[in-house]
mmCIF file of C-alpha atoms in Angstrom:
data_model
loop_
_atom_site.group_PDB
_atom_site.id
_atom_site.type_symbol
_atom_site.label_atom_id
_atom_site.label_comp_id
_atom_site.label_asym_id
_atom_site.label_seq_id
_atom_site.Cartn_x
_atom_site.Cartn_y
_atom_site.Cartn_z
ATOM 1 C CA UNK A 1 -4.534 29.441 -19.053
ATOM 2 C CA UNK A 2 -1.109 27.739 -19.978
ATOM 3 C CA UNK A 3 0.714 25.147 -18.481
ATOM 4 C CA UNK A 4 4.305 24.531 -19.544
ATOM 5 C CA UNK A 5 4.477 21.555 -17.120
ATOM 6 C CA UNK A 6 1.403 19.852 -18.881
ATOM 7 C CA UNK A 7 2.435 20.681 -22.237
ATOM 8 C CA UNK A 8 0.288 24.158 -23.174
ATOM 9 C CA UNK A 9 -2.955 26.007 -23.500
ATOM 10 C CA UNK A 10 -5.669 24.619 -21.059
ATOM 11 C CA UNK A 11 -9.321 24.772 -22.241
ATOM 12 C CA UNK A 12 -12.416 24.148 -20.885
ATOM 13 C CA UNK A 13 -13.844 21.009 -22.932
ATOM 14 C CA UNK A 14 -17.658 22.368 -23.821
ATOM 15 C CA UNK A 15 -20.377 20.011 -21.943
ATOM 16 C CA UNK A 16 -22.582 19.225 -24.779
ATOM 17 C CA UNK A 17 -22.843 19.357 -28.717
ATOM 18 C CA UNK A 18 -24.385 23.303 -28.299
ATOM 19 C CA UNK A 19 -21.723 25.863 -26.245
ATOM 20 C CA UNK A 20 -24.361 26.171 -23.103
ATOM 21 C CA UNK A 21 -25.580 22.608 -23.332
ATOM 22 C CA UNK A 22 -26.795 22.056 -19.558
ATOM 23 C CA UNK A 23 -28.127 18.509 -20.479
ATOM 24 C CA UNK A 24 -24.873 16.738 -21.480
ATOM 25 C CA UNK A 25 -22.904 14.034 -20.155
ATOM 26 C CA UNK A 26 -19.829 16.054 -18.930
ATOM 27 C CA UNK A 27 -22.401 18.267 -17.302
ATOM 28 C CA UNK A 28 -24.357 15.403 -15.949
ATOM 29 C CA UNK A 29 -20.948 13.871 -14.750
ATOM 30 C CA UNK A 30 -20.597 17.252 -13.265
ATOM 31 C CA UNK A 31 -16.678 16.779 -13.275
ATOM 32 C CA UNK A 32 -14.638 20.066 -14.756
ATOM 33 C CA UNK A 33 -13.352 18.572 -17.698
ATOM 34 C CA UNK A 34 -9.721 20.126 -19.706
ATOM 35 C CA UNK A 35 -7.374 19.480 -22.377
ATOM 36 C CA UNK A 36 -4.186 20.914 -23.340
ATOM 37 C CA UNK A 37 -3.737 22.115 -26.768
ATOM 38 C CA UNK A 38 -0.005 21.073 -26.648
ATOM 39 C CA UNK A 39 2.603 23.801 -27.276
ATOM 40 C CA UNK A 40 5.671 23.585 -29.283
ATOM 41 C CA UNK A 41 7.826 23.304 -26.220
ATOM 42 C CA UNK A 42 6.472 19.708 -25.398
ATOM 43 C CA UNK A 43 9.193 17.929 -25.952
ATOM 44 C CA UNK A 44 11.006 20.170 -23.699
ATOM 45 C CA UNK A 45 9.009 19.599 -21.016
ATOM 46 C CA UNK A 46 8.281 16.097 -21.355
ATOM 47 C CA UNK A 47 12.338 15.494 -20.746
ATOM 48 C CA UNK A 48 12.701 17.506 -17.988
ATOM 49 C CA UNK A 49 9.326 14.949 -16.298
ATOM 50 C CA UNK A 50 11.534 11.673 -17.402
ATOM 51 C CA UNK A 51 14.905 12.990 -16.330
ATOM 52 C CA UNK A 52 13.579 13.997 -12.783
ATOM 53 C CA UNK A 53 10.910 11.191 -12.376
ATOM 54 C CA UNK A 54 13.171 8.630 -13.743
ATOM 55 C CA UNK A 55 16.272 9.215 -11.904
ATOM 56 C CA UNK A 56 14.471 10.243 -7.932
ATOM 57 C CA UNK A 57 11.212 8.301 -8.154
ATOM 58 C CA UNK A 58 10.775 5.489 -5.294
ATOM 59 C CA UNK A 59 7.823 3.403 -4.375
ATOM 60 C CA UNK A 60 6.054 3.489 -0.907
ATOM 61 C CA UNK A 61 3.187 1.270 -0.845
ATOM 62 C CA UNK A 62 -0.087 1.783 0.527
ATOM 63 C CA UNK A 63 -0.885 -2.192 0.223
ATOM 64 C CA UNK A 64 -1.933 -2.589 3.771
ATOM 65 C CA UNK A 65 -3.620 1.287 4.668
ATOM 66 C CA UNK A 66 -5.852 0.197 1.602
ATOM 67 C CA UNK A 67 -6.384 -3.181 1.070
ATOM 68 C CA UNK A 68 -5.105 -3.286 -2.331
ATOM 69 C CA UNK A 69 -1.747 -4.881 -3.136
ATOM 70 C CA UNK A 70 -1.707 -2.813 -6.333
ATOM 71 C CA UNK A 71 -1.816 0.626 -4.390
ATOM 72 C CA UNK A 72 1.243 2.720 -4.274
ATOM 73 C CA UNK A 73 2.606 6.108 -3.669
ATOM 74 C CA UNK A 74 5.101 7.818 -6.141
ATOM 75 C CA UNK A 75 7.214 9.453 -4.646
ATOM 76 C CA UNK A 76 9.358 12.082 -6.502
ATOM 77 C CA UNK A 77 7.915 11.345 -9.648
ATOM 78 C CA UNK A 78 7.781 15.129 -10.257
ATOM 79 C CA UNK A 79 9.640 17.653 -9.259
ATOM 80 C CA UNK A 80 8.698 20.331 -6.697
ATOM 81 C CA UNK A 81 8.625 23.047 -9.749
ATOM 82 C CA UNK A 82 6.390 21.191 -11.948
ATOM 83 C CA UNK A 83 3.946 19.735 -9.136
ATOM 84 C CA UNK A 84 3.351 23.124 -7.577
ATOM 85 C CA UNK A 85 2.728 24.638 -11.462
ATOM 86 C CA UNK A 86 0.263 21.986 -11.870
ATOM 87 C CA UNK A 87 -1.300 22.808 -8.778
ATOM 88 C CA UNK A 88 -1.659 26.109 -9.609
ATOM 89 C CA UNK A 89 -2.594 25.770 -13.087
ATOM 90 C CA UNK A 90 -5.444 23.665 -11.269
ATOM 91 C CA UNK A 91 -6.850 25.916 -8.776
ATOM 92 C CA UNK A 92 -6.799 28.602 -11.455
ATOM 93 C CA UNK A 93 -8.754 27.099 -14.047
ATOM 94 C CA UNK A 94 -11.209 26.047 -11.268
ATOM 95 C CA UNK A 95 -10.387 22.667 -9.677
ATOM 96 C CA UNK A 96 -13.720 22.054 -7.734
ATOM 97 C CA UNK A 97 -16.653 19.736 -5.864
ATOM 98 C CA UNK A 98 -18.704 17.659 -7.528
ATOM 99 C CA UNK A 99 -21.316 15.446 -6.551
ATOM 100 C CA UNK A 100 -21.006 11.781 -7.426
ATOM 101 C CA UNK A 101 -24.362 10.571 -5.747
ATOM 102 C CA UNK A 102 -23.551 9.719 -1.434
ATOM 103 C CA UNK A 103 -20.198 12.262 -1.656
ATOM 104 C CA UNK A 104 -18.885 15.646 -2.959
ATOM 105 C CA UNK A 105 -15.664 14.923 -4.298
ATOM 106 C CA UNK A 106 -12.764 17.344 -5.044
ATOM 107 C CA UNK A 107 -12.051 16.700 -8.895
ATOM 108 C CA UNK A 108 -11.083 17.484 -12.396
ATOM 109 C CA UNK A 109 -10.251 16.041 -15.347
ATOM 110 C CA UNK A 110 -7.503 17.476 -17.551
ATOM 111 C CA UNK A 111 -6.719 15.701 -20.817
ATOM 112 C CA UNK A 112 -2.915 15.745 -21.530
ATOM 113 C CA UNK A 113 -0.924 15.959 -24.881
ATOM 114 C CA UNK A 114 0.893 12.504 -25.536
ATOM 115 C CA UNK A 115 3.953 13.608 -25.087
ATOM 116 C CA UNK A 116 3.919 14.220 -21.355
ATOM 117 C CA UNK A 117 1.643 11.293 -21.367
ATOM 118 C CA UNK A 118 4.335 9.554 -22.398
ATOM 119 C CA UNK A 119 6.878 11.248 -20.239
ATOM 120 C CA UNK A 120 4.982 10.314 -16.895
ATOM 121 C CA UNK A 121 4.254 6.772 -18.196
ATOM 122 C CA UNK A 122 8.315 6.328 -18.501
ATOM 123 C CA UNK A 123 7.711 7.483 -14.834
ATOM 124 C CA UNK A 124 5.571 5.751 -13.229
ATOM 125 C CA UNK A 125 5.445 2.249 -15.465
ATOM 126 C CA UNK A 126 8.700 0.896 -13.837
ATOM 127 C CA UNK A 127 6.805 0.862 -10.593
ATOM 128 C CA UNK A 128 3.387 -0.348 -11.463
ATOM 129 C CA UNK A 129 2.818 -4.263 -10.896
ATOM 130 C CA UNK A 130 1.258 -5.729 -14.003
ATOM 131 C CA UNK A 131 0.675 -9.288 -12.790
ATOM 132 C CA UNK A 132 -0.530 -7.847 -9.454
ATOM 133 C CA UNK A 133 -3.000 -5.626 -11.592
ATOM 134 C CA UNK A 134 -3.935 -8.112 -13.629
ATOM 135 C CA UNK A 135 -4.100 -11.310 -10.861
ATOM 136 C CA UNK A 136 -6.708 -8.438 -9.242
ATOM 137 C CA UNK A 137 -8.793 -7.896 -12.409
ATOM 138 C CA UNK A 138 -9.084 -11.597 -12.795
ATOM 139 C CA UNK A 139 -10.163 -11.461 -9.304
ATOM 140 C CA UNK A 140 -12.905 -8.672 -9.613
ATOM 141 C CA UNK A 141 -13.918 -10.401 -12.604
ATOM 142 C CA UNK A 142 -14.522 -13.441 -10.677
ATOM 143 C CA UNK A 143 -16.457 -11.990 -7.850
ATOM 144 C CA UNK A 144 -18.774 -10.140 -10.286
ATOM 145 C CA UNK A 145 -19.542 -13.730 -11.830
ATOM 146 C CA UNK A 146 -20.172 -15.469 -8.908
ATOM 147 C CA UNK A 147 -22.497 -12.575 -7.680
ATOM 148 C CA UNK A 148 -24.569 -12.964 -11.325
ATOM 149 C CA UNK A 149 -25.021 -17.163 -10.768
#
């Protein structure tokens, strides 16, 4: 499958050293793991992400609906064309359950060629706290000593 909104060819990373390894950690993870083999139109694509994302992305937080100060929505951050693609490209190349233990989770991984990771960090780094995130770390890190003493 291709994806011109993440950057080119999709495919299927294997789950083990041998093709139909059953016993490897992405199988045992049992997540649908991807990565784009990036196209030559990259660059392309990466500016149309920053010059929609940059310009019409706004911030609605989800601080108190989830206890997190660091949460947030992104809103606009993509555009209508390149979210539904991505959807798409998704639900073609299998987006899926998995179980992770209590839950079955809806999930897939989908590694991404640096260019429109770079694109989407232009994005969505403006909005992203980084002494919230890292007061919160600090915090987590705490708890997890005191719960070891």
């Amino acid at each position: 499958a291709t994806s011109p909104a993440l950057g080119g060819d999709i495919i299927r990373i294997n789950s083990g050293p041998d093709e139909d390894d059953s016993s490897g950690f992405l199988t045992a993870l049992g997540v649908p793991t991807f990565a784009v083999r990036p196209a030559t139109a990259t660059d392309a694509n990466a500016d149309a992400i920053k010059l929609h994302g940059t310009t019409l992305s706004r911030r609605l937080g989800l601080e108190g609906v989830l206890g997190n100060s660091n949460a947030f929505l992104l809103e606009n951050a993509l555009s209508a064309t390149v979210c539904e693609s991505i959807l798409n490209i998704c639900e073609e190349i299998g987006f899926g359950e998995y179980n992770a233990g209590k839950n079955n989770h809806g999930a897939m991984q989908i590694v991404i060629a640096k260019q429109i990771a770079d694109a989407l960090l232009s994005v969505i780094g403006p909005h992203v706290d980084l002494k919230g995130v890292i007061e919160s770390n600090r915090e987590l890190q705490d708890k997890d000593g005191d719960k070891e003493t």
